[in-house]
XYZ file of C-alpha atoms in Angstrom:
722
model
C 19.854 -40.440 79.230
C 19.359 -37.342 77.080
C 15.637 -37.186 76.254
C 16.216 -35.392 72.994
C 19.170 -37.194 71.487
C 19.075 -40.573 73.141
C 21.486 -43.428 72.349
C 23.381 -43.965 69.122
C 20.941 -45.092 66.481
C 21.633 -48.421 64.748
C 20.146 -46.979 61.552
C 23.175 -44.727 61.105
C 25.463 -47.630 61.875
C 23.706 -49.671 59.208
C 24.323 -46.991 56.570
C 27.689 -45.608 57.556
C 29.244 -48.255 59.797
C 31.535 -51.152 59.120
C 31.846 -52.984 55.827
C 29.896 -55.914 57.219
C 26.997 -53.655 58.155
C 27.032 -52.033 54.726
C 26.996 -55.448 53.055
C 24.103 -56.622 55.184
C 22.232 -53.413 54.484
C 22.801 -53.838 50.736
C 21.628 -57.461 50.828
C 18.537 -56.379 52.706
C 17.756 -53.841 49.992
C 18.193 -56.527 47.342
C 15.844 -58.914 49.152
C 13.295 -56.165 49.549
C 13.415 -55.282 45.823
C 14.053 -58.753 44.444
C 11.000 -58.746 42.171
C 11.728 -55.372 40.446
C 15.383 -56.385 40.109
C 14.415 -59.691 38.529
C 12.051 -57.943 36.117
C 14.723 -55.410 35.085
C 17.338 -58.126 34.562
C 14.897 -60.280 32.592
C 13.926 -57.326 30.394
C 17.570 -56.497 29.630
C 18.373 -60.134 28.805
C 15.319 -60.337 26.539
C 16.371 -57.148 24.763
C 19.887 -58.540 24.308
C 18.595 -61.814 22.854
C 16.163 -60.101 20.486
C 18.796 -57.588 19.372
C 21.279 -60.374 18.726
C 18.785 -62.362 16.672
C 17.759 -59.366 14.551
C 21.240 -57.896 14.006
C 23.104 -58.501 10.711
C 26.173 -60.761 11.015
C 29.394 -58.771 10.671
C 32.945 -59.953 10.066
C 36.206 -58.448 11.275
C 39.550 -58.916 9.497
C 42.822 -57.873 11.134
C 46.233 -57.004 9.692
C 49.303 -56.304 11.818
C 52.155 -53.906 11.157
C 55.392 -53.225 13.014
C 56.151 -49.615 13.945
C 59.808 -48.817 14.550
C 60.948 -45.503 15.948
C 63.615 -45.128 13.193
C 64.329 -46.446 9.700
C 67.539 -47.928 8.350
C 70.301 -45.618 7.051
C 70.574 -45.954 3.292
C 73.068 -43.174 2.461
C 74.950 -43.233 5.735
C 74.431 -41.483 9.032
C 75.288 -38.029 7.660
C 72.734 -38.062 4.836
C 70.113 -40.135 6.654
C 70.279 -38.419 10.000
C 66.708 -37.274 9.589
C 65.530 -40.886 9.746
C 66.007 -40.895 13.501
C 62.482 -39.734 14.072
C 62.215 -40.299 17.796
C 64.176 -40.304 21.004
C 63.948 -43.055 23.571
C 62.067 -41.059 26.223
C 59.233 -40.180 23.818
C 58.449 -43.607 22.377
C 54.879 -43.795 23.693
C 53.962 -40.414 22.253
C 55.492 -41.373 18.902
C 53.575 -44.663 18.739
C 50.293 -42.965 19.672
C 50.951 -40.363 16.981
C 51.359 -43.131 14.419
C 48.013 -44.629 15.455
C 46.323 -41.241 15.082
C 47.830 -40.895 11.605
C 46.449 -44.351 10.773
C 42.966 -43.151 11.767
C 43.297 -39.918 9.795
C 41.104 -38.861 6.891
C 44.096 -38.842 4.516
C 44.770 -42.574 4.950
C 41.058 -43.419 4.594
C 40.880 -41.294 1.432
C 43.889 -43.151 0.010
C 42.136 -46.480 0.695
C 38.949 -45.295 -0.980
C 40.880 -44.110 -4.032
C 43.030 -47.247 -4.235
C 40.016 -49.610 -4.096
C 37.707 -47.234 -6.042
C 34.928 -47.606 -3.486
C 32.868 -44.608 -4.600
C 30.864 -46.649 -7.100
C 31.244 -50.080 -5.446
C 27.768 -51.458 -4.706
C 29.229 -54.364 -2.702
C 30.982 -51.911 -0.377
C 27.843 -49.937 0.420
C 25.844 -53.156 0.819
C 28.453 -54.486 3.270
C 28.250 -51.188 5.153
C 24.441 -51.526 5.236
C 23.821 -48.162 3.574
C 22.132 -47.274 0.325
C 24.153 -46.640 -2.825
C 24.662 -42.883 -3.307
C 22.318 -41.263 -5.779
C 23.510 -40.453 -9.285
C 23.300 -36.692 -8.750
C 25.447 -36.733 -5.604
C 28.621 -34.684 -5.964
C 32.095 -36.157 -5.725
C 32.800 -34.326 -2.461
C 29.691 -35.744 -0.780
C 30.566 -39.251 -1.983
C 34.068 -38.857 -0.576
C 32.731 -37.697 2.787
C 30.277 -40.611 2.926
C 32.846 -43.230 1.920
C 35.611 -41.895 4.138
C 33.190 -41.703 7.067
C 32.193 -45.360 6.587
C 35.834 -46.436 6.371
C 36.909 -44.516 9.466
C 33.820 -45.537 11.426
C 34.358 -49.271 10.856
C 38.160 -49.309 11.117
C 39.785 -49.755 14.502
C 43.425 -49.877 15.542
C 45.188 -50.607 18.780
C 48.715 -51.069 20.044
C 49.239 -53.438 22.988
C 51.470 -52.155 25.767
C 55.110 -53.157 25.649
C 54.764 -53.910 21.932
C 55.367 -52.248 18.560
C 52.960 -54.492 16.675
C 49.822 -52.516 15.830
C 46.585 -54.241 14.816
C 44.433 -52.791 12.032
C 40.891 -54.206 11.991
C 37.970 -53.555 9.676
C 34.415 -54.762 10.200
C 31.693 -55.185 7.580
C 28.977 -57.589 6.528
C 31.240 -58.980 3.756
C 34.204 -61.051 5.029
C 36.185 -60.751 1.767
C 35.731 -56.972 1.701
C 36.817 -56.708 5.356
C 40.100 -58.465 4.568
C 40.774 -56.371 1.452
C 40.131 -53.075 3.194
C 42.206 -54.035 6.271
C 45.162 -54.937 4.036
C 44.728 -51.756 2.010
C 44.762 -49.683 5.204
C 48.118 -51.239 6.144
C 49.535 -50.634 2.651
C 48.312 -47.064 2.367
C 49.545 -46.293 5.863
C 53.077 -47.225 4.787
C 52.735 -45.327 1.500
C 51.467 -42.285 3.357
C 54.474 -42.374 5.663
C 56.890 -42.520 2.716
C 55.011 -39.746 0.915
C 55.211 -37.502 3.950
C 58.961 -38.043 4.108
C 59.383 -37.256 0.439
C 57.189 -34.172 0.746
C 59.142 -32.935 3.752
C 62.398 -33.438 1.749
C 60.858 -31.581 -1.200
C 59.980 -28.655 1.013
C 63.542 -28.614 2.309
C 65.000 -28.736 -1.210
C 62.808 -25.887 -2.394
C 63.695 -23.808 0.622
C 67.443 -24.450 0.300
C 67.273 -23.786 -3.450
C 65.781 -20.363 -2.783
C 68.400 -19.673 -0.114
C 71.130 -20.858 -2.485
C 70.048 -18.383 -5.162
C 70.065 -15.545 -2.677
C 73.488 -16.586 -1.389
C 74.868 -16.739 -4.948
C 73.593 -13.252 -5.729
C 75.046 -11.927 -2.482
C 78.435 -13.518 -3.257
C 78.545 -11.974 -6.727
C 77.660 -8.557 -5.342
C 80.365 -8.815 -2.671
C 83.012 -9.864 -5.211
C 82.123 -6.998 -7.543
C 82.283 -4.433 -4.760
C 85.669 -5.813 -3.662
C 87.189 -5.706 -7.144
C 85.805 -2.208 -7.813
C 87.339 -0.864 -4.638
C 90.711 -2.574 -5.314
C 90.804 -0.977 -8.772
C 89.858 2.418 -7.372
C 92.455 2.258 -4.585
C 95.168 0.819 -6.828
C 95.514 -2.317 -4.701
C 97.009 -5.352 -6.411
C 96.510 -8.420 -4.276
C 96.122 -12.146 -4.611
C 92.712 -13.303 -3.251
C 92.837 -15.955 -0.577
C 90.812 -17.151 2.392
C 90.040 -14.670 5.105
C 90.034 -17.363 7.775
C 93.292 -16.064 9.196
C 91.781 -12.581 9.551
C 94.583 -10.828 7.543
C 94.897 -10.058 3.799
C 97.933 -7.754 4.012
C 100.313 -10.584 3.057
C 98.447 -10.988 -0.243
C 99.469 -7.428 -1.354
C 102.178 -7.097 -4.063
C 103.820 -4.203 -2.177
C 103.787 -6.171 1.062
C 105.220 -9.232 -0.684
C 108.018 -7.112 -2.198
C 108.738 -5.557 1.191
C 109.021 -8.965 2.750
C 111.381 -10.201 0.028
C 113.601 -7.077 0.191
C 113.684 -7.180 3.954
C 114.790 -10.801 3.835
C 117.507 -9.885 1.259
C 118.658 -6.939 3.427
C 118.912 -9.207 6.434
C 121.017 -11.662 4.453
C 123.256 -8.805 3.120
C 123.763 -7.492 6.632
C 124.758 -10.909 7.864
C 127.176 -11.293 4.917
C 128.611 -7.813 5.536
C 129.177 -8.553 9.194
C 130.956 -11.769 8.306
C 133.202 -10.103 5.668
C 133.901 -7.170 7.981
C 135.084 -9.514 10.693
C 137.217 -11.365 8.170
C 138.786 -8.139 6.881
C 139.530 -6.807 10.338
C 141.214 -10.091 11.268
C 143.173 -10.004 7.994
C 144.317 -6.408 8.449
C 145.521 -7.040 11.979
C 148.108 -9.693 10.824
C 151.428 -9.333 8.901
C 150.967 -9.748 5.214
C 152.750 -13.094 4.904
C 151.305 -14.408 8.191
C 147.710 -14.231 7.028
C 146.010 -17.539 6.730
C 144.088 -16.313 3.715
C 147.333 -15.300 1.963
C 149.115 -18.492 2.845
C 146.144 -20.493 1.617
C 146.440 -18.903 -1.840
C 147.820 -21.471 -4.382
C 149.929 -18.875 -6.228
C 151.582 -17.754 -3.027
C 152.223 -21.355 -2.064
C 153.785 -22.127 -5.464
C 156.058 -19.045 -5.334
C 157.141 -19.787 -1.804
C 157.966 -23.343 -2.786
C 160.108 -22.113 -5.659
C 161.888 -19.662 -3.366
C 162.633 -22.414 -0.910
C 164.161 -24.506 -3.688
C 166.489 -21.581 -4.673
C 167.430 -21.121 -1.014
C 168.425 -24.761 -0.878
C 170.634 -24.426 -3.975
C 172.286 -21.264 -2.624
C 173.065 -22.993 0.609
C 174.675 -25.910 -1.254
C 176.835 -23.624 -3.437
C 177.994 -21.502 -0.460
C 179.394 -24.597 1.032
C 181.914 -24.706 -1.818
C 182.044 -21.143 -3.193
C 182.116 -17.595 -2.014
C 179.140 -15.210 -2.201
C 180.373 -13.579 -5.359
C 180.328 -16.764 -7.240
C 178.332 -16.008 -10.391
C 175.898 -18.819 -10.005
C 175.191 -17.795 -6.396
C 174.673 -14.196 -7.470
C 172.264 -15.315 -10.142
C 170.298 -17.444 -7.678
C 170.148 -14.528 -5.235
C 168.698 -12.356 -7.987
C 166.047 -14.971 -8.726
C 165.188 -15.216 -5.045
C 164.580 -11.480 -4.763
C 162.300 -11.568 -7.767
C 160.288 -14.427 -6.220
C 160.000 -12.513 -2.917
C 158.659 -9.471 -4.730
C 156.154 -11.646 -6.579
C 155.054 -13.231 -3.306
C 154.461 -9.821 -1.739
C 152.581 -8.628 -4.782
C 150.299 -11.708 -4.851
C 149.739 -11.557 -1.058
C 148.746 -7.906 -1.305
C 146.329 -8.766 -4.082
C 144.773 -11.456 -1.916
C 144.345 -9.012 0.988
C 142.914 -6.386 -1.342
C 140.397 -8.989 -2.546
C 139.176 -9.588 1.030
C 138.826 -5.841 1.516
C 136.979 -5.518 -1.767
C 134.438 -8.209 -0.773
C 133.817 -6.390 2.497
C 133.256 -3.054 0.764
C 130.945 -4.650 -1.824
C 128.840 -6.313 0.908
C 128.571 -2.972 2.752
C 127.348 -1.215 -0.387
C 124.833 -3.963 -1.139
C 123.487 -3.736 2.415
C 123.136 0.022 2.144
C 121.221 -0.146 -1.103
C 118.840 -2.876 0.202
C 118.173 -0.855 3.363
C 117.295 2.147 1.248
C 114.837 0.080 -0.808
C 113.294 -1.451 2.317
C 112.763 2.024 3.773
C 111.051 3.186 0.603
C 108.745 0.128 0.488
C 107.855 0.530 4.158
C 106.327 3.914 3.423
C 104.429 2.485 0.450
C 103.159 -0.423 2.561
C 101.945 1.843 5.361
C 100.067 3.992 2.880
C 98.591 0.888 1.312
C 97.424 -0.395 4.707
C 95.445 2.806 5.215
C 93.698 2.129 1.942
C 93.143 -1.591 2.876
C 90.728 -1.024 5.790
C 87.688 -0.835 3.515
C 89.191 -3.537 1.314
C 89.549 -5.971 4.237
C 85.925 -5.350 5.296
C 84.675 -6.054 1.787
C 86.932 -9.090 1.563
C 85.539 -10.542 4.808
C 81.977 -10.005 3.594
C 82.859 -11.783 0.383
C 84.436 -14.695 2.277
C 81.352 -14.961 4.550
C 79.051 -14.984 1.548
C 81.254 -17.647 -0.068
C 81.131 -19.858 3.094
C 77.320 -19.583 3.250
C 77.010 -20.353 -0.420
C 79.324 -23.379 -0.220
C 77.443 -24.745 2.871
C 74.048 -24.388 1.198
C 75.400 -25.903 -1.995
C 76.741 -28.909 -0.100
C 73.400 -29.411 1.729
C 71.494 -29.046 -1.530
C 73.656 -31.759 -3.106
C 73.003 -34.050 -0.110
C 69.230 -33.543 -0.308
C 69.256 -34.196 -4.040
C 71.250 -37.363 -3.439
C 68.885 -38.633 -0.714
C 65.564 -37.534 -2.303
C 63.342 -40.515 -2.957
C 65.789 -42.932 -1.304
C 64.310 -43.813 2.096
C 63.288 -46.933 3.947
C 60.013 -46.870 5.892
C 59.959 -47.476 9.622
C 56.686 -49.387 9.046
C 56.412 -52.953 7.828
C 53.554 -55.426 7.461
C 53.858 -58.416 9.790
C 50.656 -60.336 8.920
C 48.182 -59.613 6.179
C 44.492 -59.843 6.984
C 42.889 -63.186 6.176
C 39.258 -63.652 5.191
C 37.436 -64.274 8.507
C 35.634 -67.603 8.791
C 33.382 -66.632 11.699
C 31.329 -63.590 12.496
C 32.609 -61.096 15.027
C 29.195 -59.644 15.796
C 26.566 -59.978 17.008
C 28.060 -61.941 19.890
C 25.316 -63.403 22.057
C 27.586 -64.049 25.016
C 29.030 -60.530 24.890
C 25.586 -58.981 24.479
C 24.297 -60.976 27.435
C 27.186 -59.768 29.574
C 26.466 -56.183 28.541
C 22.760 -56.695 29.221
C 23.505 -58.113 32.652
C 25.842 -55.228 33.412
C 23.286 -52.636 32.276
C 20.572 -54.505 34.162
C 22.670 -54.467 37.302
C 23.305 -50.739 36.890
C 19.612 -49.973 36.293
C 18.632 -52.192 39.217
C 21.138 -50.451 41.472
C 19.800 -47.073 40.366
C 16.217 -48.204 40.983
C 17.026 -49.615 44.417
C 19.020 -46.502 45.341
C 16.274 -44.100 44.256
C 13.578 -46.157 45.929
C 15.587 -46.313 49.127
C 16.236 -42.568 49.048
C 12.644 -41.655 48.207
C 11.072 -44.152 50.627
C 10.292 -42.245 53.834
C 8.103 -44.872 55.538
C 9.133 -45.804 59.051
C 9.509 -49.550 58.629
C 12.073 -50.638 61.181
C 13.236 -49.310 64.561
C 16.426 -47.936 63.028
C 14.330 -45.577 60.862
C 13.152 -43.696 63.931
C 16.614 -42.336 64.640
C 17.736 -42.240 61.006
C 14.726 -40.499 59.455
C 12.961 -38.736 62.330
C 15.999 -38.041 64.553
C 14.243 -39.150 67.750
C 15.548 -41.494 70.453
C 13.867 -44.890 70.300
C 12.411 -45.775 73.710
C 10.539 -48.921 72.806
C 9.438 -51.311 70.084
C 5.951 -52.806 70.404
C 5.328 -55.975 68.371
C 2.250 -56.508 66.255
C -0.471 -58.683 67.731
C -1.386 -61.606 65.439
C -3.539 -64.061 67.374
C -5.293 -61.707 69.841
C -6.298 -58.112 70.171
C -3.821 -55.736 71.840
C -6.098 -55.537 74.875
C -6.061 -59.327 75.246
C -2.277 -59.455 74.878
C -1.831 -56.772 77.521
C -4.012 -58.716 79.942
C -1.454 -61.508 79.739
C 1.650 -60.244 81.582
C 3.663 -62.989 79.871
C 2.840 -61.930 76.314
C 5.505 -60.308 74.057
C 3.460 -57.102 73.931
C 3.320 -56.872 77.739
C 7.061 -57.476 77.922
C 7.649 -54.751 75.306
C 5.583 -52.242 77.259
C 7.396 -53.249 80.451
C 10.641 -52.423 78.639
C 9.168 -49.065 77.611
C 8.219 -48.463 81.236
C 11.834 -49.052 82.256
C 12.994 -46.477 79.736
C 10.479 -43.930 81.029
C 11.592 -44.409 84.614
C 14.977 -42.973 83.676
C 13.964 -40.668 80.832
C 14.517 -37.410 82.727
C 16.946 -36.144 85.306
C 14.214 -36.592 87.988
C 13.257 -40.042 86.758
C 9.671 -40.704 85.668
C 8.034 -37.513 84.338
C 5.174 -36.297 86.555
C 2.967 -35.399 83.598
C 3.409 -37.589 80.528
C 1.779 -36.685 77.202
C 1.271 -39.541 74.716
C 0.600 -38.377 71.155
C 1.131 -39.302 67.509
C 1.125 -37.638 64.100
C -2.083 -39.288 62.862
C -4.979 -41.339 64.256
C -4.973 -45.090 64.984
C -1.224 -45.477 65.498
C -1.618 -47.136 68.928
C -1.510 -43.975 70.989
C -4.395 -44.930 73.338
C -3.187 -48.512 73.644
C 0.266 -47.249 74.585
C -1.190 -44.831 77.137
C -3.156 -47.624 78.819
C -0.245 -50.054 78.697
C 2.071 -47.537 80.403
C -0.587 -46.703 82.990
C -1.256 -50.357 83.896
C 2.485 -51.146 83.947
C 3.249 -48.288 86.335
C 0.227 -49.173 88.490
C 1.480 -52.735 88.864
C 4.712 -51.260 90.225
C 2.715 -49.613 92.972
C 2.737 -46.091 91.585
C -0.486 -44.114 91.755
C -1.373 -43.277 88.170
C -4.226 -41.351 86.610
C -4.969 -41.689 82.883
C -6.739 -38.695 81.304
C -8.519 -38.979 77.962
C -7.471 -35.603 76.487
C -8.927 -36.379 73.047
C -12.044 -34.203 73.194
C -12.944 -34.946 69.595
C -12.856 -38.744 69.327
C -12.593 -40.053 72.904
C -12.046 -43.778 73.457
C -11.058 -44.405 77.075
C -14.666 -44.616 78.318
C -15.375 -47.375 75.784
C -12.135 -49.216 76.573
C -12.941 -49.282 80.304
C -16.773 -49.418 79.981
C -17.184 -46.156 81.881
C -19.886 -43.488 81.623
C -18.808 -40.372 79.805
C -21.300 -37.878 81.208
C -18.675 -36.328 83.484
C -15.046 -35.951 82.606
C -12.276 -33.664 81.428
C -14.500 -31.255 79.512
C -16.641 -30.748 82.630
C -13.555 -30.215 84.809
C -12.198 -27.604 82.381
C -15.501 -25.741 82.126
C -16.076 -25.827 85.886
C -19.223 -27.912 85.643
C -17.571 -30.899 87.332
C -15.126 -31.236 90.173
C -12.589 -33.880 91.055
C -14.478 -36.688 92.677
C -15.955 -40.107 92.194
C -18.016 -39.003 89.203
C -14.959 -37.812 87.263
C -12.085 -39.926 88.589
C -12.841 -43.626 88.067
C -10.626 -46.226 89.678
C -10.320 -49.091 87.173
C -7.540 -51.046 88.850
C -5.379 -50.947 91.902
C -3.374 -47.672 91.850
C -4.897 -46.765 88.458
C -7.628 -44.199 87.867
C -9.148 -42.920 84.607
C -10.648 -39.535 83.775
C -12.762 -39.780 80.632
C -13.149 -36.981 78.138
C -16.670 -36.050 79.168
C -19.137 -34.536 76.748
C -17.542 -33.335 73.488
C -17.289 -29.517 73.666
C -17.871 -27.224 70.679
C -14.324 -25.835 70.778
C -11.847 -28.346 72.311
C -8.726 -26.307 71.481
C -9.922 -23.199 73.298
C -10.926 -25.341 76.232
C -7.549 -27.087 76.448
C -5.681 -23.803 76.009
C -7.455 -22.216 78.945
C -5.941 -21.798 82.403
C -8.034 -24.511 84.045
C -5.985 -27.388 82.552
C -2.794 -26.291 84.310
C -4.668 -25.981 87.611
C -6.267 -29.374 87.121
C -2.894 -31.000 86.546
C -1.479 -29.248 89.586
C -4.355 -30.504 91.728
C -4.048 -34.076 90.432
C -0.271 -34.043 91.064
C -0.966 -33.871 94.749
C -2.812 -37.192 94.647
C -1.039 -39.146 91.891
C 2.605 -39.904 91.156
C 2.131 -39.888 87.397
C -0.426 -38.253 85.140
C -0.753 -39.729 81.641
C -2.498 -37.620 78.989
C -3.919 -39.532 76.027
C -3.998 -36.643 73.508
C -5.370 -36.378 69.967
C -2.968 -36.624 66.938
C -0.860 -33.603 66.051
C -1.471 -33.092 62.335
C -4.464 -30.893 61.595
C -5.141 -30.148 65.249
C -3.710 -27.749 67.795
C -4.733 -29.772 70.856
C -1.577 -31.828 71.350
C 0.888 -28.921 70.893
C -1.111 -26.859 73.412
C -1.111 -29.652 76.009
C 2.602 -30.453 75.420
C 3.610 -27.147 76.941
C 2.163 -28.318 80.304
C 3.671 -31.824 80.238
C 6.956 -32.839 81.828
C 7.595 -35.180 78.947
C 6.145 -36.117 75.561
C 6.113 -39.641 74.190
C 5.708 -39.787 70.412
C 3.953 -42.892 69.022
C 4.814 -44.051 65.470
C 3.113 -46.915 63.694
C 5.429 -49.196 61.715
C 4.863 -49.303 57.914
C 2.474 -46.351 58.136
C 4.237 -43.286 59.469
C 6.171 -41.256 56.915
C 9.284 -39.331 57.795
C 8.138 -36.075 56.166
C 4.787 -36.236 57.920
C 6.446 -37.010 61.228
C 8.974 -34.208 60.900
C 6.138 -31.767 60.191
C 4.280 -32.966 63.283
C 7.398 -32.642 65.405
C 8.017 -29.161 64.037
C 4.548 -28.089 65.179
C 5.105 -29.782 68.505
C 8.486 -28.138 69.100
C 6.923 -24.717 68.603
C 5.713 -25.057 72.221
C 9.213 -26.004 73.417
C 8.179 -29.313 75.034
C 10.410 -31.987 76.519
C 10.278 -34.746 73.907
C 11.427 -37.944 75.572
C 11.526 -40.048 72.461
C 9.444 -42.296 70.265
C 7.905 -45.722 70.513
C 7.422 -47.833 67.388
C 4.152 -49.788 67.448
C 2.769 -52.684 65.401
C 6.265 -53.787 64.363
C 6.473 -57.182 62.668
C 10.005 -58.487 63.167
C 9.462 -61.091 60.457
C 9.421 -58.344 57.818
C 12.989 -57.504 58.702
C 14.077 -60.198 56.280
C 13.857 -57.627 53.492
C 15.277 -54.758 55.536
C 18.525 -54.269 57.378
C 17.421 -54.286 61.013
C 18.891 -55.528 64.225
C 15.355 -56.639 65.095
C 15.093 -59.061 62.184
C 14.211 -62.515 63.480
C 13.934 -61.170 67.025
C 11.941 -63.525 69.221
C 10.553 -62.119 72.457
C 11.352 -64.167 75.487
C 8.366 -66.399 76.354
C 7.470 -68.112 79.576
C 7.454 -71.883 79.800
C 4.181 -73.489 78.806
C 2.497 -75.428 81.561
C 1.135 -77.964 79.068
C 4.247 -79.140 77.247
C 7.024 -77.633 79.293
C 8.571 -75.961 76.237
C 9.867 -72.384 76.172
């Protein structure tokens, strides 16, 4: 076992272990502080009851309104598109914004103005404040009234709902209902007013933009007309959306028309030329055009009739027959007429061809002349086109703003609210506060919190060593033994009985000491404590007797040269002892080493010297211990307490092990740590601590593994019970 660190301390397990250990530790703290906790809880309950009895009854009225994320379209989606005030993903933020608007100063001011609360005595009486003085300004009255309204109005919106609750609390139930309803009404009116105001701002802004656009359009039109007049451009104004204004020019229009006429003349000339060439290539009387002429057809018909008559007469007469001669003359005249008419027809075809060629030539000449004029005009149209586009842009902006302005004028003042009243506030029939049950719950909660704080602070500030677990937790020393308190007998009487709980506890301590170092039982054992009367001498004797009963030769030295006690405990003379051995007056012998029991000897302190510390710090003590080690297996030094004295730290440097004695319910952690700090300055081997005078029955109010611990007892010879 490590003499410095020792085993794992149950104190740490009690404070940082399992949940069960923490619960038991907490219950132990409650049991220990049950009276202060009860007093705190009783005081808080009494305060709650008194406060409830003295408080003025107040009444709360509640109205409910529905908050939609958009209003209905009145003028259609195009004109009412602004009514869609929220998107689906931002519904929570929108609803919270509406609640903040409801709590705003503007809505409260509207309520105050609507109900004229500035001079209402009933309102101020219900708010439990004095009526404002006559000389108070309007602004101060507004601040006071609005502050009362906002301070006593509450609103909330349950999750997964659009129904908001508006509540108002006052000492007058009728006034609470009226103000709650007015808050709902003014909230809706405020929403509509904000919409109208936002539309008004838009109309004013667009009106200003419209005036600027109109002025810009007029300027652009004037610049365009001035340049057209200066450049001599005559054009029809049209939209510039196609990006070209050349077609609107008079010259360009004329060129287009003449070019179309020239194309038609060319086509007509080509057709007539082909007709003439076909006509000229045929014999005169074989031409289809000639044969199709009605005059030619009539003459040829007449000639055929004469040929028929001549043929009939030749069948009976000779060629010189007068009638035949006459018919032949007529036939020749008809043939000449046919040729003459046919030639006229052919000349007509040729004349049409020549006329078409001349018309084509003249149109081509005019087209060529207009092409030059058009090209010159295009050079002058560059600036014109730029000005025309600027004018068209200004016109588009003006027309768009004008259309939007008309829409805003049409929709101004025509809007449905996205808020609607679901239930109006009714006059409350019962008071909402003070609520005794609620106040008691609050008092109990506050009492529990104050009690917890008190218990926590007391536990943190309490540095008494009460239970065995405190030795490791507060002093950081291994616990080697726990010695119970003696109730019925003195410790000396209990130790005389080997079957007593105290004897058994010291036997357990002896077992720990036997294995406390790497070599087993320390050769020189120093027993000390931080302050007097902690059971240091009793522990020294108990260890000495216990080891002696095991057969080990033990010598007990009373090293307390200021308040010695071993000579009284063993009824020994104190004329010779440790002080004489250290000064050289006495030597080791029967006068200084007294055998009080088998294997146990005692060296008393001897006469009290004038300077014990200097005597103990001298070289003779080390030699004395070395000499005694040759005769005894264990040397136990019963030293004085550490605090205020240098004796124990000086002796500890010569000991093979130091046993630190702590009295239960007396030793304080800070005091003990200071004592150990002084002791460790000599670099001793501290084996551990032993807790004395421990009453296991007190563990009921502390978390301790030793609570309710009953030491094993031997069977009674009288009744046979254990």
